[in-house]
Amino acid sequence: MMKTGIVWFRSNCRLYDNPALMQACEECDNVICVYIFDEIQDTEEFNLVSLGPHRQRFIQESLSDLNHQLQIRGNGLIILRGRADQHLFKIASYFDDVILYSQSMPGWYEQQQENKINERITCVFSPVATLIDFEKLPFLLKDLPGSFTAFRKKVEKQLVTSKSTNIPEKIPRLKPFEATPYSIDQPSRKTDKRCALKFHGGVTAATKRVEEYIWSTHCLAHYKKTRNQLIGANYSSKFSAWLAQGCLSPQLVYQEVKRYEEEVVSNESTYWLIFELLWRDYFYLSAVKHGAALFKAGGIKKIGYRGSQDQIRFKKWCNGMTGVPFIDANMRELKQTGFMSNRGRQNVASYLIHELALDWRLGARWFEHWLIDYDAASNYGNWNYLAGNGHDPRSQRHFNIEKQAAMYDPEGQFQALWLEP
């Protein structure tokens, strides 16, 4: 009997370092590759859907690139829209011997969805792409350290990275197979002229960005010194968008940094980029451990948190109309480009939580809608952290916005750039 593998692409839009795809190609006679725009992305929460225009465009570009790479190897990508479980059940019903291969996601909804699918289809879920091999952690998930520093000290001593996988030379395809694909048009690219880096989705663009940031400009060598700047393409790596959609694997970033350290220089900046990848892993582990609590008002600490949901104050924050120039400039950059610096994110979050006394979940949802680099674990983990509901050993992170503006935008150039008419 012919064995058919369904490879369900999620936040792993690449062929290399994709254990789900590799295993399907090794074990199955036929492989069907599918991506599903899940209807949960269209569900409103706090009057906002999850998937905003910037990330949608980026995903569409990523899928176009992925489809091209699959076609080169004799396959192709079926793109669908609706309830992921129903689409997968329907595809599986055409075959007698079928296995679903995909990556496990850290979000609570995604975890529930995976459990439901696993009840009706034989599934093999690989861990989401992380730097660390979670099967070789020096502790159990339930014993995850309560602070990032404690976590880092434990894993850095004997860092075991996830195993890399090659690109399958050929991906067997079943013909004929009928499915009604969701029409995916090439999105228009109306990029704000003030945007320093035009994020383009896909492995091709991700590879180009790694080459540019690490090797062509050698900006990696100065990362720790420049990472808190606000203007320009290269003050930070900006790998996060490609990492979030899986167009770039953390293993590849790690390998390139290590190669740079061997061939060019090893310093505090090269270490710091790996340090940031460890933060990403920590938030992922925390999301899996704490489940739905990550998304609730009391956060993972389950404290009695009450923030206002006043829409007038919230809309002023959203639209960059608070009257505080540093906050407004950052919020306008986000809405126009889908990106905001790490320094900006911390400040606008602190302002929403402490100055406006709003429910942190409003801000988290706004970020979820607008950020190109949104991923559930990092976004909600960071908002928990800043609201005092997360892994911060301090009770809260309350920024002095005026002081922050003077420190990081002393000449007011960033504010002038984004507050111009």
Coordinates of C-alpha atoms in Angstrom, one line a residue:
M1 CA 0.0 0.0 0.0
M2 CA 1.3 3.4 -0.9
K3 CA 1.9 5.7 2.0
T4 CA 1.0 9.4 1.7
G5 CA 2.4 12.1 3.8
I6 CA 0.7 15.5 4.3
V7 CA 3.3 18.1 5.2
W8 CA 1.4 21.0 6.9
F9 CA 3.6 24.1 6.7
R10 CA 3.0 26.6 9.5
S11 CA 5.8 28.8 10.8
N12 CA 8.4 26.8 9.0
C13 CA 8.3 28.2 5.5
R14 CA 11.6 26.6 4.3
L15 CA 13.0 23.4 3.0
Y16 CA 16.2 23.2 5.0
D17 CA 16.2 22.6 8.8
N18 CA 12.7 21.3 8.4
P19 CA 12.5 17.9 10.1
A20 CA 8.8 17.4 9.3
L21 CA 9.4 17.7 5.6
M22 CA 12.6 15.6 5.7
Q23 CA 10.8 12.8 7.6
A24 CA 7.9 12.8 5.2
C25 CA 10.2 12.5 2.2
E26 CA 12.1 9.6 3.9
E27 CA 9.0 7.6 5.0
C28 CA 6.3 8.3 2.3
D29 CA 5.8 7.4 -1.3
N30 CA 3.8 10.5 -2.0
V31 CA 4.0 13.9 -0.3
I32 CA 1.3 16.7 -0.3
C33 CA 2.5 20.1 0.8
V34 CA -0.1 22.4 2.3
Y35 CA -0.3 25.8 4.0
I36 CA -3.6 26.9 5.6
F37 CA -4.6 30.5 6.5
D38 CA -6.5 29.4 9.6
E39 CA -9.8 31.2 10.2
I40 CA -8.7 31.9 13.8
Q41 CA -6.7 34.7 12.2
D42 CA -9.9 36.4 11.2
T43 CA -11.5 36.2 14.6
E44 CA -11.8 39.5 16.3
E45 CA -10.5 40.1 19.9
F46 CA -10.6 43.6 21.3
N47 CA -12.0 44.6 17.9
L48 CA -8.8 43.4 16.1
V49 CA -8.2 40.4 13.9
S50 CA -4.8 38.6 14.4
L51 CA -3.4 38.9 10.9
G52 CA -2.8 42.5 9.8
P53 CA -1.8 43.8 6.4
H54 CA 2.0 43.9 6.8
R55 CA 2.3 40.3 8.1
Q56 CA -0.2 39.0 5.5
R57 CA 1.9 40.5 2.7
F58 CA 5.1 39.0 4.2
I59 CA 3.5 35.6 4.5
Q60 CA 2.2 35.7 1.0
E61 CA 5.7 36.5 -0.3
S62 CA 7.1 33.7 1.8
L63 CA 4.6 31.2 0.4
S64 CA 5.3 32.3 -3.1
D65 CA 9.0 31.7 -2.5
L66 CA 8.3 28.3 -0.8
N67 CA 6.1 27.2 -3.7
H68 CA 8.9 28.0 -6.2
Q69 CA 11.4 26.0 -4.2
L70 CA 9.0 23.1 -4.0
Q71 CA 8.3 23.2 -7.8
I72 CA 12.0 23.0 -8.5
R73 CA 12.0 19.7 -6.7
G74 CA 9.0 18.3 -8.4
N75 CA 6.3 19.3 -5.9
G76 CA 4.3 22.4 -5.1
L77 CA 2.3 24.1 -2.4
I78 CA -1.4 23.9 -1.9
I79 CA -2.7 27.0 -0.1
L80 CA -6.1 26.9 1.6
R81 CA -8.2 29.1 3.9
G82 CA -10.6 28.2 6.6
R83 CA -10.5 25.8 9.5
A84 CA -7.2 23.9 9.4
D85 CA -8.5 20.8 11.1
Q86 CA -11.4 20.5 8.6
H87 CA -9.1 20.9 5.6
L88 CA -6.7 18.3 6.9
F89 CA -9.4 15.8 7.7
K90 CA -10.8 16.2 4.1
I91 CA -7.4 15.7 2.5
A92 CA -6.6 12.7 4.7
S93 CA -10.0 11.1 3.8
Y94 CA -8.8 10.5 0.2
F95 CA -6.1 8.0 1.4
D96 CA -6.0 4.7 3.2
D97 CA -2.5 5.1 4.6
V98 CA -1.7 8.7 5.5
I99 CA 0.4 10.5 8.1
L100 CA 0.4 14.2 8.9
Y101 CA 3.8 15.8 9.4
S102 CA 4.1 19.3 10.9
Q103 CA 5.8 21.4 13.6
S104 CA 4.3 21.8 17.0
M105 CA 3.4 25.4 17.9
P106 CA 3.6 27.1 21.3
G107 CA 0.3 28.9 21.4
W108 CA -2.5 27.5 23.5
Y109 CA -5.0 27.5 20.6
E110 CA -2.6 25.8 18.3
Q111 CA -1.9 23.2 21.0
Q112 CA -5.6 22.4 21.4
Q113 CA -5.9 22.3 17.6
E114 CA -3.1 19.8 17.3
N115 CA -4.7 17.5 20.0
K116 CA -7.9 17.6 18.1
I117 CA -6.3 16.7 14.8
N118 CA -4.2 13.9 16.4
E119 CA -7.4 12.2 17.5
R120 CA -8.4 11.5 13.8
I121 CA -5.1 11.5 11.9
T122 CA -1.8 9.8 12.6
C123 CA 0.4 12.8 13.3
V124 CA 4.1 13.4 13.7
F125 CA 4.7 16.9 15.2
S126 CA 8.3 18.1 15.3
P127 CA 9.3 20.8 17.8
V128 CA 9.2 24.4 16.5
A129 CA 12.5 25.6 15.2
T130 CA 14.6 26.7 18.2
L131 CA 18.3 27.1 18.8
I132 CA 18.4 24.6 21.7
D133 CA 17.6 20.9 21.3
F134 CA 14.8 20.8 23.9
E135 CA 15.2 17.0 24.2
K136 CA 18.6 17.6 25.8
L137 CA 17.7 20.3 28.3
P138 CA 19.4 19.9 31.7
F139 CA 15.9 20.1 33.4
L140 CA 12.3 19.1 32.8
L141 CA 9.8 21.6 31.4
K142 CA 8.0 21.8 34.7
D143 CA 11.3 22.9 36.3
L144 CA 11.9 25.8 33.8
P145 CA 13.8 28.5 35.7
G146 CA 11.7 31.5 36.7
S147 CA 14.1 34.0 35.2
F148 CA 15.9 34.2 31.9
T149 CA 19.3 34.7 33.6
A150 CA 18.9 31.4 35.6
F151 CA 17.8 29.6 32.4
R152 CA 20.7 31.0 30.4
K153 CA 23.3 30.0 32.9
K154 CA 22.0 26.4 32.9
V155 CA 21.9 26.0 29.1
E156 CA 25.0 27.9 28.1
K157 CA 27.3 25.6 30.1
Q158 CA 26.6 22.8 27.7
L159 CA 24.7 24.3 24.8
V160 CA 23.3 21.6 22.6
T161 CA 21.8 23.0 19.4
S162 CA 19.0 21.5 17.4
K163 CA 20.1 19.2 14.6
S164 CA 20.2 20.7 11.1
T165 CA 18.6 18.9 8.2
N166 CA 19.4 19.2 4.5
I167 CA 17.0 20.1 1.7
P168 CA 15.4 17.0 0.2
E169 CA 16.7 16.7 -3.4
K170 CA 13.3 15.5 -4.6
I171 CA 9.9 15.6 -3.0
P172 CA 7.6 12.9 -4.4
R173 CA 4.2 14.3 -5.4
L174 CA 0.9 12.4 -5.8
K175 CA -0.8 13.0 -9.2
P176 CA -3.5 13.6 -9.7
F177 CA -4.7 15.2 -6.5
E178 CA -7.5 17.7 -6.5
A179 CA -7.9 20.5 -4.0
T180 CA -9.4 23.9 -4.3
P181 CA -6.6 26.3 -3.4
Y182 CA -7.1 29.7 -1.9
S183 CA -6.2 32.3 -4.5
I184 CA -3.1 34.1 -3.4
D185 CA -2.3 37.2 -5.4
Q186 CA 1.1 38.9 -5.3
P187 CA 0.5 41.7 -2.8
S188 CA 1.3 45.3 -3.8
R189 CA 4.3 46.8 -2.1
K190 CA 3.4 50.3 -1.0
T191 CA 6.3 50.9 1.4
D192 CA 6.6 54.1 3.3
K193 CA 9.6 56.1 2.0
R194 CA 10.9 56.4 5.6
C195 CA 11.2 52.7 6.0
A196 CA 14.9 51.8 6.2
L197 CA 14.5 48.1 5.4
K198 CA 11.9 46.8 3.1
F199 CA 11.0 43.4 4.6
H200 CA 10.4 40.9 1.8
G201 CA 9.1 37.4 2.8
G202 CA 10.8 34.2 1.8
V203 CA 14.0 32.1 2.2
T204 CA 15.7 34.0 -0.7
A205 CA 15.3 37.3 1.0
A206 CA 16.2 35.9 4.4
T207 CA 19.4 34.4 3.1
K208 CA 20.3 37.8 1.4
R209 CA 19.7 39.6 4.7
V210 CA 22.0 37.3 6.7
E211 CA 24.7 37.7 4.1
E212 CA 24.3 41.5 4.1
Y213 CA 24.2 42.0 7.9
I214 CA 26.9 39.5 8.9
W215 CA 29.3 39.4 6.0
S216 CA 28.9 42.3 3.6
T217 CA 28.6 45.1 6.2
H218 CA 30.1 43.4 9.2
C219 CA 27.4 45.0 11.3
L220 CA 27.4 42.0 13.5
A221 CA 30.7 43.0 15.0
H222 CA 29.0 46.1 16.4
Y223 CA 25.6 44.8 17.2
K224 CA 25.6 45.2 21.0
K225 CA 26.7 48.9 20.7
T226 CA 24.1 49.8 18.0
R227 CA 21.1 47.6 18.9
N228 CA 19.2 50.3 20.8
Q229 CA 19.3 52.8 17.9
L230 CA 16.1 53.8 16.2
I231 CA 17.0 54.8 12.6
G232 CA 18.6 52.7 9.8
A233 CA 18.6 49.3 8.3
N234 CA 21.6 47.9 10.2
Y235 CA 21.5 49.0 13.8
S236 CA 20.0 45.6 14.5
S237 CA 19.9 42.3 12.6
K238 CA 16.2 42.5 11.9
F239 CA 16.2 38.7 11.4
S240 CA 13.0 38.4 13.6
A241 CA 10.5 38.6 10.8
W242 CA 12.1 35.7 8.8
L243 CA 12.6 33.7 12.0
A244 CA 8.9 34.2 13.0
Q245 CA 7.7 32.8 9.7
G246 CA 10.4 30.1 9.5
C247 CA 12.1 31.6 6.4
L248 CA 15.2 31.5 8.5
S249 CA 16.2 28.9 11.0
P250 CA 18.0 29.8 14.3
Q251 CA 20.5 27.0 13.6
L252 CA 21.6 28.8 10.5
V253 CA 22.0 32.1 12.3
Y254 CA 24.0 30.4 15.0
Q255 CA 26.2 28.6 12.5
E256 CA 26.9 31.9 10.6
V257 CA 27.7 33.7 13.8
K258 CA 30.1 31.0 14.9
R259 CA 31.8 31.0 11.4
Y260 CA 32.1 34.8 11.7
E261 CA 33.7 34.4 15.1
E262 CA 36.2 31.9 13.7
E263 CA 37.0 33.8 10.5
V264 CA 36.7 37.5 11.5
V265 CA 36.2 38.3 15.2
S266 CA 34.6 37.0 18.3
N267 CA 33.4 39.7 20.7
E268 CA 30.6 40.8 23.0
S269 CA 28.5 41.7 19.9
T270 CA 28.7 38.3 18.3
Y271 CA 27.8 36.7 21.6
W272 CA 24.9 39.0 22.1
L273 CA 23.1 37.9 18.9
I274 CA 23.2 34.3 20.2
F275 CA 22.0 35.7 23.6
E276 CA 18.9 37.0 21.8
L277 CA 18.2 33.6 20.3
L278 CA 18.3 32.1 23.7
W279 CA 15.6 34.7 24.8
R280 CA 13.5 33.5 21.9
D281 CA 13.8 29.9 23.1
Y282 CA 13.0 30.8 26.7
F283 CA 9.8 32.5 25.7
Y284 CA 8.9 29.4 23.6
L285 CA 9.4 27.1 26.6
S286 CA 7.5 29.4 28.9
A287 CA 4.5 29.4 26.4
V288 CA 4.4 25.6 26.3
K289 CA 4.7 25.3 30.1
H290 CA 2.1 28.0 31.0
G291 CA -0.4 27.5 28.2
A292 CA -3.6 29.6 28.2
A293 CA -2.3 31.7 31.2
L294 CA 0.1 33.5 28.9
F295 CA -2.9 35.2 27.2
K296 CA -4.9 36.0 30.3
A297 CA -5.0 39.3 32.2
G298 CA -3.1 37.9 35.2
G299 CA -0.4 36.4 33.0
I300 CA 1.7 33.4 33.9
K301 CA 1.9 34.6 37.5
K302 CA -1.9 34.5 37.6
I303 CA -2.0 37.7 39.7
G304 CA -5.1 39.8 40.2
Y305 CA -4.4 42.2 37.4
R306 CA -7.0 44.8 36.3
G307 CA -6.3 47.3 33.5
S308 CA -8.8 49.6 31.8
Q309 CA -10.1 48.9 28.3
D310 CA -11.0 52.5 27.7
Q311 CA -11.2 52.9 23.9
I312 CA -10.5 56.6 23.8
R313 CA -7.1 56.3 25.5
F314 CA -6.3 53.1 23.6
K315 CA -7.1 54.6 20.1
K316 CA -4.8 57.6 20.9
W317 CA -2.0 55.2 21.7
C318 CA -2.7 53.1 18.6
N319 CA -2.7 56.0 16.2
G320 CA 0.3 57.8 17.7
M321 CA -1.9 60.6 19.1
T322 CA -1.0 60.6 22.8
G323 CA 0.8 63.9 22.6
V324 CA 4.1 62.3 23.8
P325 CA 6.4 62.6 20.8
F326 CA 8.6 59.6 21.5
I327 CA 5.6 57.3 22.0
D328 CA 3.7 58.7 19.0
A329 CA 6.7 58.4 16.6
N330 CA 7.2 54.8 17.5
M331 CA 3.5 54.0 17.1
R332 CA 3.4 55.6 13.7
E333 CA 6.4 53.7 12.5
L334 CA 4.7 50.5 13.5
K335 CA 1.5 51.2 11.7
Q336 CA 3.2 52.4 8.5
T337 CA 5.9 49.7 8.3
G338 CA 5.0 46.7 10.5
F339 CA 8.2 47.2 12.4
M340 CA 9.3 48.9 15.6
S341 CA 12.7 48.8 17.4
N342 CA 13.1 46.8 20.5
R343 CA 13.7 50.0 22.5
G344 CA 10.5 51.5 21.0
R345 CA 8.5 48.4 21.9
Q346 CA 9.5 48.5 25.6
N347 CA 8.7 52.2 25.8
V348 CA 5.3 52.2 24.2
A349 CA 4.3 49.1 26.2
S350 CA 5.4 50.7 29.5
Y351 CA 3.4 53.8 28.5
L352 CA 0.3 51.9 27.8
I353 CA 0.5 49.9 31.0
H354 CA 1.7 52.5 33.5
E355 CA 0.8 55.9 32.2
L356 CA -2.5 55.0 30.5
A357 CA -3.4 52.3 32.9
L358 CA -4.7 50.1 30.1
D359 CA -5.1 46.4 30.0
W360 CA -1.8 45.0 28.6
R361 CA -3.7 42.6 26.4
L362 CA -4.9 45.5 24.3
G363 CA -1.4 46.4 23.4
A364 CA -0.4 42.8 22.9
R365 CA -3.2 42.3 20.4
W366 CA -2.3 45.6 18.6
F367 CA 1.2 44.3 18.2
E368 CA -0.1 40.9 17.0
H369 CA -2.1 42.6 14.3
W370 CA 0.5 45.0 13.1
L371 CA 4.0 43.5 13.6
I372 CA 5.6 41.7 10.7
D373 CA 7.7 39.6 13.1
Y374 CA 4.8 38.6 15.4
D375 CA 5.1 35.2 17.1
A376 CA 2.8 34.3 20.0
A377 CA 5.5 33.2 22.5
S378 CA 7.8 36.2 22.1
N379 CA 5.0 38.8 21.8
Y380 CA 2.9 37.7 24.8
G381 CA 6.0 36.7 26.8
N382 CA 7.4 40.2 26.4
W383 CA 4.1 41.9 27.3
N384 CA 3.7 39.6 30.4
Y385 CA 7.3 40.6 31.3
L386 CA 6.6 44.4 31.0
A387 CA 3.3 44.2 32.8
G388 CA 4.9 42.5 35.8
N389 CA 3.0 39.3 35.1
G390 CA 5.8 37.3 33.6
H391 CA 9.4 36.3 34.1
D392 CA 10.9 39.6 35.2
P393 CA 12.4 39.3 38.7
R394 CA 11.4 43.0 39.2
S395 CA 7.8 43.6 40.0
Q396 CA 7.4 45.9 37.0
R397 CA 9.2 47.7 34.2
H398 CA 8.2 51.3 34.3
F399 CA 10.1 53.5 31.9
N400 CA 10.7 57.2 32.2
I401 CA 9.7 58.1 28.6
E402 CA 11.2 61.6 28.7
K403 CA 14.5 60.2 29.9
Q404 CA 14.4 57.4 27.4
A405 CA 13.8 59.9 24.5
A406 CA 16.8 62.0 25.7
M407 CA 19.0 59.0 25.9
Y408 CA 18.1 57.2 22.6
D409 CA 17.0 60.1 20.4
P410 CA 18.9 63.1 21.8
E411 CA 18.7 65.2 18.7
G412 CA 15.1 64.3 18.1
Q413 CA 15.8 62.9 14.6
F414 CA 13.7 59.8 15.0
Q415 CA 10.8 61.8 16.4
A416 CA 11.1 64.3 13.6
L417 CA 11.2 61.5 11.0
W418 CA 7.9 59.9 12.0
L419 CA 6.0 62.9 13.2
E420 CA 6.4 64.9 10.0
P421 CA 3.1 65.7 8.3

